[in-house]
Amino acid sequence: MKASLVSYLACPVCHKDLTIKNVKKIKDEINEGSLVCSNKHKFAITDGVPRFVVDTTKDFVRTEDAFSAKWTHHHENHHAKDWIDFQTKWFLERYDWKTLEKFKAFLDTKSMILDAGTGIGNSAKLLSANPNSQVFALDASQSINFAYKKYGSLPNVHFLQADLRQLPFRKRFFDFIYSDQVLHHTKNTGTSFQYLTKFLTDSGFISIYVYKKKAPIREYVDDYIRKITVNMSVNECIEFSKDMTYLGKGLAELKKKITIPKDIPILGVKAGTYDVQRFIYWTFLKCFWDESGNFERSVGVNFDWYYPKFAYRHTPKEVRKWFRDAKIKIVTFKEIESGISVTGKK
């Protein structure tokens, strides 16, 4: 943790200022210590990361344990250049930035940036392009340890273990809030979004991506399987995720296409020609297969879906209402098979 970070923070419980106690440094970084407010709420700093998570409810812990387990097993293959390049390209397409240069130009006018759900930190690196900005990258899971280890030396990035529903900041603090593929894994997607918007400056921007509701049979199968998998042990769900990966791989290796001559509205199927694996994947069953052939990464993506307690899906109508209720003007809105990406301005 950089010593300067404390000047930006507030107690997530009572919003009072925090002071640092019992500091142990490694070079210029605070490696151990504690943060304490005047109401004596105390938060540990361990391994260079301040720890603000206070929610101990079973379902919250279960969800965060899911991501801790995922990133413990899969942080290396998700730090690989091919995955980062793929995710960056996908990000630019989904939020309609078109090019990395245009996104960096947008960041040039943003001084305080929140990465709400950074995972292993790749998004924090992307958001740090403006050297004059401060990026606050948080995650409630142990993934933050891998993020800090990989990117902790970036001069304008601060990593925190914190719950995006209980932030250690003051209201109206951020020029840009980015929460990608995260809000649907919280207790309530809509109220989590509403909470984040309270931390935007008067002209701040927010970008979110949430899961979209799929075809009705896929939704039914997802609910049926997840009732079982969310009660599995980590190892049991990893084995199940491997089974789903083998299934996805086998279907992809068919290299066959199917043509649907006309829409089948009851099934949520539109006319067109589809790869067999992708057709089954989007319409009937999540069995992800990474087209690059990375088996372990595919297992991680399937596990990411089947193990977390919270994994909500939403309609475009729901998402638009969140923005309308928060008085956030939608700037871009893009709906794809997997989810909905939106950028709005306060």
Short mmCIF file of C-alpha atoms in Angstrom, two decimals:
data_model
loop_
_atom_site.label_atom_id
_atom_site.label_comp_id
_atom_site.label_asym_id
_atom_site.label_seq_id
_atom_site.Cartn_x
_atom_site.Cartn_y
_atom_site.Cartn_z
CA MET A 1 0.00 0.00 0.00
CA LYS A 2 1.27 3.45 -0.93
CA ALA A 3 1.35 5.84 2.04
CA SER A 4 -0.52 8.48 0.01
CA LEU A 5 -3.57 6.20 -0.27
CA VAL A 6 -4.81 6.97 3.25
CA SER A 7 -5.52 10.61 2.33
CA TYR A 8 -8.20 9.41 -0.12
CA LEU A 9 -9.90 6.90 2.18
CA ALA A 10 -12.80 7.01 4.64
CA CYS A 11 -14.06 4.38 7.05
CA PRO A 12 -16.54 2.16 5.14
CA VAL A 13 -18.66 1.82 8.30
CA CYS A 14 -18.98 5.40 9.60
CA HIS A 15 -17.21 7.45 6.86
CA LYS A 16 -14.76 9.10 9.28
CA ASP A 17 -11.14 9.78 8.34
CA LEU A 18 -8.63 6.97 8.78
CA THR A 19 -5.15 7.03 10.29
CA ILE A 20 -2.35 4.48 9.86
CA LYS A 21 -1.03 2.58 12.88
CA ASN A 22 1.78 0.10 13.51
CA VAL A 23 3.35 0.47 10.09
CA LYS A 24 5.92 -1.94 8.66
CA LYS A 25 7.40 -0.96 5.31
CA ILE A 26 9.19 -2.73 2.49
CA LYS A 27 11.00 0.00 0.56
CA ASP A 28 8.35 2.70 -0.08
CA GLU A 29 5.35 0.39 0.36
CA ILE A 30 3.43 -0.15 3.60
CA ASN A 31 3.40 -3.93 3.90
CA GLU A 32 1.79 -4.38 7.32
CA GLY A 33 -0.20 -2.20 9.69
CA SER A 34 -3.74 -1.08 10.38
CA LEU A 35 -6.16 1.71 9.51
CA VAL A 36 -8.25 3.11 12.35
CA CYS A 37 -11.01 5.75 12.44
CA SER A 38 -12.04 7.97 15.35
CA ASN A 39 -14.91 5.57 16.11
CA LYS A 40 -12.29 2.83 16.53
CA HIS A 41 -13.28 0.79 13.50
CA LYS A 42 -10.09 -1.02 12.58
CA PHE A 43 -8.94 -2.54 9.30
CA ALA A 44 -5.79 -4.57 8.70
CA ILE A 45 -3.09 -3.95 6.11
CA THR A 46 -1.48 -7.27 5.19
CA ASP A 47 0.87 -8.17 2.34
CA GLY A 48 0.67 -4.59 1.09
CA VAL A 49 -3.14 -4.51 0.76
CA PRO A 50 -5.63 -2.73 3.05
CA ARG A 51 -8.50 -5.10 3.96
CA PHE A 52 -11.96 -3.50 4.31
CA VAL A 53 -14.37 -6.42 3.83
CA VAL A 54 -16.67 -6.71 6.85
CA ASP A 55 -19.60 -8.75 5.44
CA THR A 56 -19.56 -12.23 6.99
CA THR A 57 -22.95 -13.44 5.76
CA LYS A 58 -22.87 -16.96 4.34
CA ASP A 59 -23.91 -16.21 0.75
CA PHE A 60 -21.50 -13.27 0.40
CA VAL A 61 -18.61 -15.33 1.76
CA ARG A 62 -19.54 -18.23 -0.52
CA THR A 63 -19.46 -15.99 -3.61
CA GLU A 64 -16.12 -14.41 -2.70
CA ASP A 65 -14.66 -17.82 -1.88
CA ALA A 66 -15.64 -18.86 -5.40
CA PHE A 67 -13.51 -16.11 -6.94
CA SER A 68 -10.68 -16.65 -4.49
CA ALA A 69 -10.62 -20.30 -5.57
CA LYS A 70 -10.88 -19.43 -9.26
CA TRP A 71 -8.00 -16.96 -9.26
CA THR A 72 -5.82 -19.15 -7.05
CA HIS A 73 -6.02 -21.83 -9.73
CA HIS A 74 -6.18 -19.63 -12.84
CA HIS A 75 -4.42 -16.29 -12.27
CA GLU A 76 -1.44 -17.21 -14.43
CA ASN A 77 -3.40 -18.16 -17.55
CA HIS A 78 -5.54 -15.01 -17.17
CA HIS A 79 -2.42 -12.87 -16.89
CA ALA A 80 -1.22 -14.30 -20.21
CA LYS A 81 -0.81 -11.79 -23.05
CA ASP A 82 -3.24 -13.54 -25.42
CA TRP A 83 -6.03 -13.38 -22.84
CA ILE A 84 -5.34 -9.74 -21.96
CA ASP A 85 -5.31 -8.83 -25.68
CA PHE A 86 -8.59 -10.69 -26.22
CA GLN A 87 -10.25 -9.04 -23.22
CA THR A 88 -9.04 -5.57 -24.28
CA LYS A 89 -10.44 -6.04 -27.79
CA TRP A 90 -13.73 -7.34 -26.37
CA PHE A 91 -13.91 -4.40 -23.96
CA LEU A 92 -13.42 -1.84 -26.73
CA GLU A 93 -16.13 -3.49 -28.83
CA ARG A 94 -18.67 -3.84 -26.02
CA TYR A 95 -18.44 -0.25 -24.80
CA ASP A 96 -18.17 1.16 -28.33
CA TRP A 97 -14.79 2.81 -27.75
CA LYS A 98 -13.71 1.50 -31.16
CA THR A 99 -9.97 1.99 -30.51
CA LEU A 100 -7.63 1.99 -27.53
CA GLU A 101 -6.53 5.50 -28.47
CA LYS A 102 -10.10 6.83 -28.12
CA PHE A 103 -10.49 5.19 -24.73
CA LYS A 104 -7.18 6.64 -23.54
CA ALA A 105 -8.32 10.08 -24.72
CA PHE A 106 -11.43 9.63 -22.55
CA LEU A 107 -9.22 8.73 -19.57
CA ASP A 108 -7.12 11.87 -20.07
CA THR A 109 -9.90 13.94 -18.50
CA LYS A 110 -10.48 11.59 -15.55
CA SER A 111 -8.46 12.15 -12.37
CA MET A 112 -10.17 9.75 -9.93
CA ILE A 113 -11.10 6.30 -11.25
CA LEU A 114 -12.71 3.35 -9.46
CA ASP A 115 -12.21 -0.19 -10.77
CA ALA A 116 -15.01 -1.90 -8.82
CA GLY A 117 -14.20 -5.60 -9.07
CA THR A 118 -10.71 -5.70 -10.56
CA GLY A 119 -10.18 -9.46 -10.22
CA ILE A 120 -6.49 -10.05 -10.90
CA GLY A 121 -5.87 -6.45 -11.93
CA ASN A 122 -5.79 -6.50 -15.74
CA SER A 123 -8.53 -3.86 -15.87
CA ALA A 124 -6.64 -1.66 -13.39
CA LYS A 125 -3.64 -1.71 -15.71
CA LEU A 126 -5.88 -0.68 -18.63
CA LEU A 127 -7.43 2.14 -16.59
CA SER A 128 -4.04 3.52 -15.50
CA ALA A 129 -3.14 4.89 -18.96
CA ASN A 130 -3.38 8.51 -17.77
CA PRO A 131 -0.34 8.96 -15.47
CA ASN A 132 -1.99 11.98 -13.83
CA SER A 133 -4.98 9.95 -12.62
CA GLN A 134 -5.38 7.87 -9.49
CA VAL A 135 -6.88 4.41 -10.03
CA PHE A 136 -8.45 2.67 -7.03
CA ALA A 137 -8.80 -1.03 -7.86
CA LEU A 138 -10.74 -3.17 -5.45
CA ASP A 139 -12.02 -6.69 -5.13
CA ALA A 140 -13.67 -8.47 -2.21
CA SER A 141 -11.94 -11.79 -2.94
CA GLN A 142 -8.36 -12.95 -2.48
CA SER A 143 -7.81 -12.21 -6.18
CA ILE A 144 -6.59 -8.81 -5.01
CA ASN A 145 -3.38 -10.48 -3.81
CA PHE A 146 -2.56 -11.62 -7.34
CA ALA A 147 -3.50 -8.19 -8.72
CA TYR A 148 -1.18 -6.45 -6.25
CA LYS A 149 1.66 -8.87 -6.93
CA LYS A 150 1.37 -8.33 -10.69
CA TYR A 151 0.61 -4.59 -10.88
CA GLY A 152 1.34 -3.15 -7.43
CA SER A 153 4.37 -1.27 -8.71
CA LEU A 154 2.26 0.93 -11.02
CA PRO A 155 2.70 4.43 -9.55
CA ASN A 156 -0.91 5.59 -9.99
CA VAL A 157 -2.76 2.39 -9.01
CA HIS A 158 -3.93 1.49 -5.49
CA PHE A 159 -5.22 -2.01 -4.67
CA LEU A 160 -7.73 -2.61 -1.87
CA GLN A 161 -9.70 -5.59 -0.66
CA ALA A 162 -13.16 -4.10 -0.29
CA ASP A 163 -16.84 -4.75 -0.93
CA LEU A 164 -18.28 -2.53 -3.68
CA ARG A 165 -21.46 -2.32 -1.59
CA GLN A 166 -19.51 -0.80 1.32
CA LEU A 167 -16.83 1.45 -0.14
CA PRO A 168 -14.03 3.12 1.88
CA PHE A 169 -14.44 6.46 0.09
CA ARG A 170 -16.43 9.65 0.39
CA LYS A 171 -19.46 10.30 -1.81
CA ARG A 172 -19.07 12.17 -5.13
CA PHE A 173 -15.41 11.20 -5.37
CA PHE A 174 -14.93 9.52 -8.76
CA ASP A 175 -14.88 10.92 -12.29
CA PHE A 176 -15.23 7.42 -13.72
CA ILE A 177 -16.48 4.17 -12.19
CA TYR A 178 -15.91 0.94 -14.06
CA SER A 179 -17.57 -2.31 -12.92
CA ASP A 180 -17.31 -4.97 -15.59
CA GLN A 181 -18.70 -8.51 -15.15
CA VAL A 182 -19.07 -7.93 -11.40
CA LEU A 183 -22.39 -6.40 -10.28
CA HIS A 184 -24.40 -9.55 -11.10
CA HIS A 185 -22.26 -11.41 -8.54
CA THR A 186 -23.39 -9.12 -5.68
CA LYS A 187 -26.41 -9.63 -3.41
CA ASN A 188 -28.57 -7.39 -5.59
CA THR A 189 -27.39 -6.09 -8.96
CA GLY A 190 -29.72 -3.11 -9.15
CA THR A 191 -29.11 -1.77 -5.63
CA SER A 192 -25.37 -2.31 -6.04
CA PHE A 193 -25.45 -0.14 -9.16
CA GLN A 194 -27.50 2.54 -7.36
CA TYR A 195 -24.98 2.55 -4.51
CA LEU A 196 -22.01 3.02 -6.86
CA THR A 197 -23.62 6.01 -8.57
CA LYS A 198 -23.59 7.91 -5.25
CA PHE A 199 -19.79 8.05 -5.54
CA LEU A 200 -19.80 9.82 -8.93
CA THR A 201 -18.92 13.47 -9.26
CA ASP A 202 -21.63 15.72 -10.69
CA SER A 203 -20.41 15.05 -14.25
CA GLY A 204 -18.96 11.58 -13.65
CA PHE A 205 -19.22 8.55 -15.95
CA ILE A 206 -20.02 4.94 -15.09
CA SER A 207 -19.55 1.82 -17.24
CA ILE A 208 -21.06 -1.54 -16.30
CA TYR A 209 -21.48 -4.97 -17.86
CA VAL A 210 -24.02 -7.44 -16.48
CA TYR A 211 -25.23 -10.86 -17.57
CA LYS A 212 -28.20 -10.82 -19.91
CA LYS A 213 -31.09 -13.25 -19.58
CA LYS A 214 -30.64 -16.02 -22.14
CA ALA A 215 -33.06 -18.24 -24.06
CA PRO A 216 -35.69 -19.81 -21.77
CA ILE A 217 -34.28 -23.35 -21.91
CA ARG A 218 -30.77 -22.08 -21.13
CA GLU A 219 -32.19 -20.12 -18.17
CA TYR A 220 -34.03 -23.19 -16.90
CA VAL A 221 -30.96 -25.43 -17.24
CA ASP A 222 -28.72 -22.82 -15.60
CA ASP A 223 -31.05 -22.61 -12.59
CA TYR A 224 -31.41 -26.38 -12.37
CA ILE A 225 -27.67 -27.09 -12.47
CA ARG A 226 -26.65 -24.18 -10.25
CA LYS A 227 -28.98 -25.37 -7.48
CA ILE A 228 -26.61 -28.33 -7.27
CA THR A 229 -23.24 -26.78 -8.07
CA VAL A 230 -23.45 -23.85 -5.61
CA ASN A 231 -23.61 -26.45 -2.83
CA MET A 232 -20.58 -28.40 -4.07
CA SER A 233 -17.12 -28.15 -2.58
CA VAL A 234 -14.55 -26.22 -4.59
CA ASN A 235 -12.91 -29.43 -5.83
CA GLU A 236 -16.25 -30.99 -6.76
CA CYS A 237 -17.23 -27.93 -8.78
CA ILE A 238 -13.82 -27.81 -10.47
CA GLU A 239 -14.33 -31.42 -11.58
CA PHE A 240 -17.81 -30.59 -12.85
CA SER A 241 -16.41 -27.55 -14.67
CA LYS A 242 -13.87 -29.84 -16.33
CA ASP A 243 -16.75 -32.05 -17.52
CA MET A 244 -18.46 -29.00 -19.02
CA THR A 245 -15.17 -28.00 -20.66
CA TYR A 246 -14.73 -31.43 -22.24
CA LEU A 247 -18.30 -31.18 -23.53
CA GLY A 248 -17.66 -27.73 -25.00
CA LYS A 249 -14.39 -28.91 -26.54
CA GLY A 250 -16.04 -31.97 -28.08
CA LEU A 251 -18.82 -29.89 -29.61
CA ALA A 252 -16.35 -27.30 -30.95
CA GLU A 253 -14.24 -30.01 -32.57
CA LEU A 254 -17.24 -31.10 -34.63
CA LYS A 255 -16.73 -27.93 -36.67
CA LYS A 256 -20.32 -28.21 -37.86
CA LYS A 257 -22.96 -25.57 -38.49
CA ILE A 258 -26.71 -25.66 -38.13
CA THR A 259 -29.17 -23.50 -40.07
CA ILE A 260 -32.45 -22.41 -38.47
CA PRO A 261 -34.75 -21.29 -41.33
CA LYS A 262 -37.05 -19.10 -39.24
CA ASP A 263 -37.40 -17.65 -35.75
CA ILE A 264 -38.65 -19.93 -32.95
CA PRO A 265 -39.81 -17.32 -30.42
CA ILE A 266 -40.86 -19.77 -27.69
CA LEU A 267 -37.28 -21.09 -27.58
CA GLY A 268 -35.71 -17.65 -27.96
CA VAL A 269 -34.07 -18.83 -31.20
CA LYS A 270 -33.61 -16.52 -34.16
CA ALA A 271 -33.24 -17.62 -37.78
CA GLY A 272 -29.68 -17.95 -38.96
CA THR A 273 -26.66 -20.22 -39.32
CA TYR A 274 -24.78 -21.14 -36.15
CA ASP A 275 -21.75 -23.11 -35.11
CA VAL A 276 -23.16 -26.15 -33.26
CA GLN A 277 -21.15 -25.54 -30.08
CA ARG A 278 -22.13 -21.87 -29.88
CA PHE A 279 -25.78 -22.68 -30.64
CA ILE A 280 -25.96 -25.17 -27.78
CA TYR A 281 -23.95 -22.83 -25.55
CA TRP A 282 -26.22 -19.81 -25.97
CA THR A 283 -29.53 -21.66 -26.20
CA PHE A 284 -29.34 -24.73 -23.98
CA LEU A 285 -26.29 -25.16 -21.73
CA LYS A 286 -23.16 -23.29 -20.57
CA CYS A 287 -20.22 -25.40 -21.70
CA PHE A 288 -17.55 -22.80 -22.45
CA TRP A 289 -14.60 -23.62 -24.67
CA ASP A 290 -11.76 -21.15 -25.24
CA GLU A 291 -11.15 -20.96 -28.98
CA SER A 292 -7.42 -20.59 -28.33
CA GLY A 293 -7.45 -24.14 -26.96
CA ASN A 294 -6.57 -23.24 -23.36
CA PHE A 295 -8.25 -26.01 -21.36
CA GLU A 296 -7.50 -24.66 -17.87
CA ARG A 297 -8.75 -21.20 -18.77
CA SER A 298 -11.98 -22.75 -20.04
CA VAL A 299 -12.38 -24.63 -16.76
CA GLY A 300 -11.98 -21.31 -14.93
CA VAL A 301 -14.71 -19.64 -17.01
CA ASN A 302 -17.14 -22.53 -16.40
CA PHE A 303 -16.31 -22.56 -12.68
CA ASP A 304 -16.90 -18.79 -12.60
CA TRP A 305 -20.49 -19.50 -13.64
CA TYR A 306 -21.36 -22.63 -11.71
CA TYR A 307 -19.83 -22.07 -8.27
CA PRO A 308 -20.71 -18.49 -7.09
CA LYS A 309 -23.88 -18.20 -5.02
CA PHE A 310 -24.83 -14.94 -6.78
CA ALA A 311 -25.00 -14.92 -10.59
CA TYR A 312 -28.03 -12.91 -11.68
CA ARG A 313 -29.18 -12.27 -15.25
CA HIS A 314 -31.08 -9.21 -16.42
CA THR A 315 -33.14 -7.79 -19.28
CA PRO A 316 -32.29 -4.61 -21.21
CA LYS A 317 -35.48 -3.06 -19.79
CA GLU A 318 -34.26 -3.65 -16.23
CA VAL A 319 -30.85 -2.14 -16.92
CA ARG A 320 -32.28 0.97 -18.59
CA LYS A 321 -34.52 1.50 -15.57
CA TRP A 322 -31.51 1.44 -13.21
CA PHE A 323 -29.93 4.29 -15.15
CA ARG A 324 -33.17 6.22 -15.40
CA ASP A 325 -33.86 5.89 -11.66
CA ALA A 326 -30.32 7.06 -10.83
CA LYS A 327 -30.67 10.01 -13.22
CA ILE A 328 -27.73 8.78 -15.25
CA LYS A 329 -27.93 9.56 -18.97
CA ILE A 330 -27.05 6.54 -21.13
CA VAL A 331 -24.24 7.34 -23.56
CA THR A 332 -23.74 3.88 -25.08
CA PHE A 333 -25.86 0.73 -24.70
CA LYS A 334 -24.83 -2.55 -26.31
CA GLU A 335 -26.58 -5.88 -25.98
CA ILE A 336 -24.75 -9.08 -27.00
CA GLU A 337 -25.49 -12.77 -26.39
CA SER A 338 -23.71 -12.89 -23.05
CA GLY A 339 -24.60 -9.57 -21.52
CA ILE A 340 -25.32 -5.87 -21.58
CA SER A 341 -22.61 -3.16 -21.62
CA VAL A 342 -23.60 0.40 -20.74
CA THR A 343 -21.80 3.69 -20.22
CA GLY A 344 -23.69 6.56 -18.66
CA LYS A 345 -23.01 10.13 -17.55
CA LYS A 346 -24.41 11.81 -14.46
#
